[in-house]
Amino acid sequence: MKHKLNKSLIREVALERKIPITDLILNSLNQNSEKYHKNMTFFGVCPNSISVVKSALRSAKRFNAPMMFVATLNQVDLDGGYTGWTQRDFVEVVRGEAEKIDFKGPIIIALDHGGPWLKDKQAMENWSLHDAMDGVKKSLVASLEAGYDLLHIDPTVDKTLPKGETIKVETVVERTLNLIEHVEAARRERNLPKISYEVGTEEVHGGLADLNTFRNFLKGLKSGLSKRGLDDTWPCFIVGKVGTDLHTTEFDPKTAKMLVDIAREYGSYIKGHYTDYVSNPQDYLKVGMGGANVGPEFSHAEFDSLERLTKIEEELIEKGKVIKPSGFMLILTKSIIDSGRWKKWLLNSEIGKDFSGLSNDRQKWLLQTCSRYVWTQKAVVKARSKLYENLKDQCIDGDEIVLRGIDEVMKKYFVSFNLKNSSSKIERILKNEKCGIHPITFST
């Protein structure tokens, strides 16, 4: 069976062996780690703009490494999300951009945080449990049909609970089972290839923050999948709370190692979320972290590069070399504020304040973080195009400068996670195997 992104030897092997490509890559990376005594951590990119997608693919090509995109339902969904892409659109965009640069390495398309009320629209409109679960099921099936390789099942938020009450781990298990069962029924009905799963959350409200609850979640999930005849859907990734979140950047190796050891008992890998700006990325390798997702940091890089370009434009205006200013930064700022989505990221002490009432540092952070929500708005697109046009007249390639800014962030993670030439290493392992894929084993 041909896949929509079938451009790599690694994917061809996965299809031939009827093994999800994510599992195949993780197993191969681990075999390489055992052989050379140096771990690798799989890097997930949150595709919050076309610029990020382009940069990710060209960085993966430069480092000869697999690329994993982890798209949330806010970004990519049946309604187009804030990128304007449905699941099918997104897969086609990635395929097209990969072809443009002749990237033939493995590409993983994944869903991030697939669960009720994790799409902003559901939370803001106070959808019922039935409607929220039904909406997620439709999005999961759409992702499956589009050719996604990995689905993060994350029913760890419950908007029906009283404020301050934490969802029970038994409820998380049951809803996780229901969603996986729904996807598998759809997959088998459509005769589609096997996919990989990711479960859990790093959020405290998910109820998986302590080790005992974490273990109970895995025990309940293991038992539940077995009872439903779904043993072959056991998740390759389990999300762990490893110290990083929206406002912290210190990875906690001690806690992560404990989670990694527990996950290994079940044949799974721990993945960290909120890896943006992490101060000690090299420690991910030391404890055997299987994966790490990065997102907002790319939006910050894109915003910062565009802000620098507008300052260059201002200098050109002063010199009389630009007649009609783009007004890009003013239009971008207004669009972000008018969207209201910055309110989602307010601290408790800031709730109720107008944007202008926030400190300059907080305003800047919110503009950087929330710029991803408006990149595709018509006014922003038009102003950005004018900015690039003004710069191009002076032989300045604005788009390339933006991509290079994002490239630098990408480089940090490819290097820190020891992914350089990892695609070639995986291919060598697969070529040397004579009896099919080996069971997942772990280096100590």
C-alpha angles and dihedrals in degrees: 000000000000119000127217090241097036099144103117138072089229093059091046090054091048091052092045092051093039091235123136108257093230091057090046093052094046092049091049094047089052092050089051090050091052092049098047099026093234121112128220130207120212111235122221121199121205103220099218095154142011088253091058091049091051093046093047093053096046090046091051089051092048092051095037091233139133117266122219120191116198109195123189123214088248088061103036125018146121090286092052096254118223092307092058091237128126116204091266091047091051095051089048092049092051092047091049095048091047090053092050091061095032093242108170098171123115116285122195118201111201140175116229122209101357103183144107117294093005088108106080093226092060093049096045093048094045096234117197120249091255094051094043093051091044090051092050092049091054091049092048092052090046089053090049093050092047091058104260114169101201132032123197107212107202117164093157098121121079116182091183093070123094114263112279095019116122122223113252117251089231089059091049090051094048094048091045089053092048093052095046090047090051092051093046092050089052092045094051093044089055093041092234125162120269116273135201128249136214122195140185134037140246092223120108090223088064091074093231097102099110127060097241093053089044090055092045090052092054093045092050092046093048092050093044095051090049093051090051094048092249101120090128091063096064107145120256091203129047116187113232134196098239102166101276123106138144094298104026128071104183115108111215107222095183095056092039092054091054091051092045091053092050092048091050089060086064097040094253139120129232117238124196124214127198090042090152114132091356107177097212108036091153089070091066088073095046094060096038102252109182099206147356132199125216126186126135092048088068091052089051090052092048092048093047093050092050091048089054090049091053089053089053088050090052090053090050090050091053089052091050093244094118118050103179115042119216095222085211101152093046092050092045092050093048092048092051093048094044091051090065091210091118087074089072089069099047119126117238090257091054100049111121095023123121117241090253090055093063124093118267091248092052092046090053093048092049092049091050094046098043098042088092090067094063107032090107098046111120096238092050093046091049094048092047091051090052091049091053090046092053091049094045090058085063093046094257117137103213096182092053091050090052092049092050090053090055091041090063091058091047091050092056092060098040089053098040092048093050094239100139109127090356092136091060091047091052091048091052091052092050093047091051094051112097102175103046128264118338121232113271109274130176134224117230 
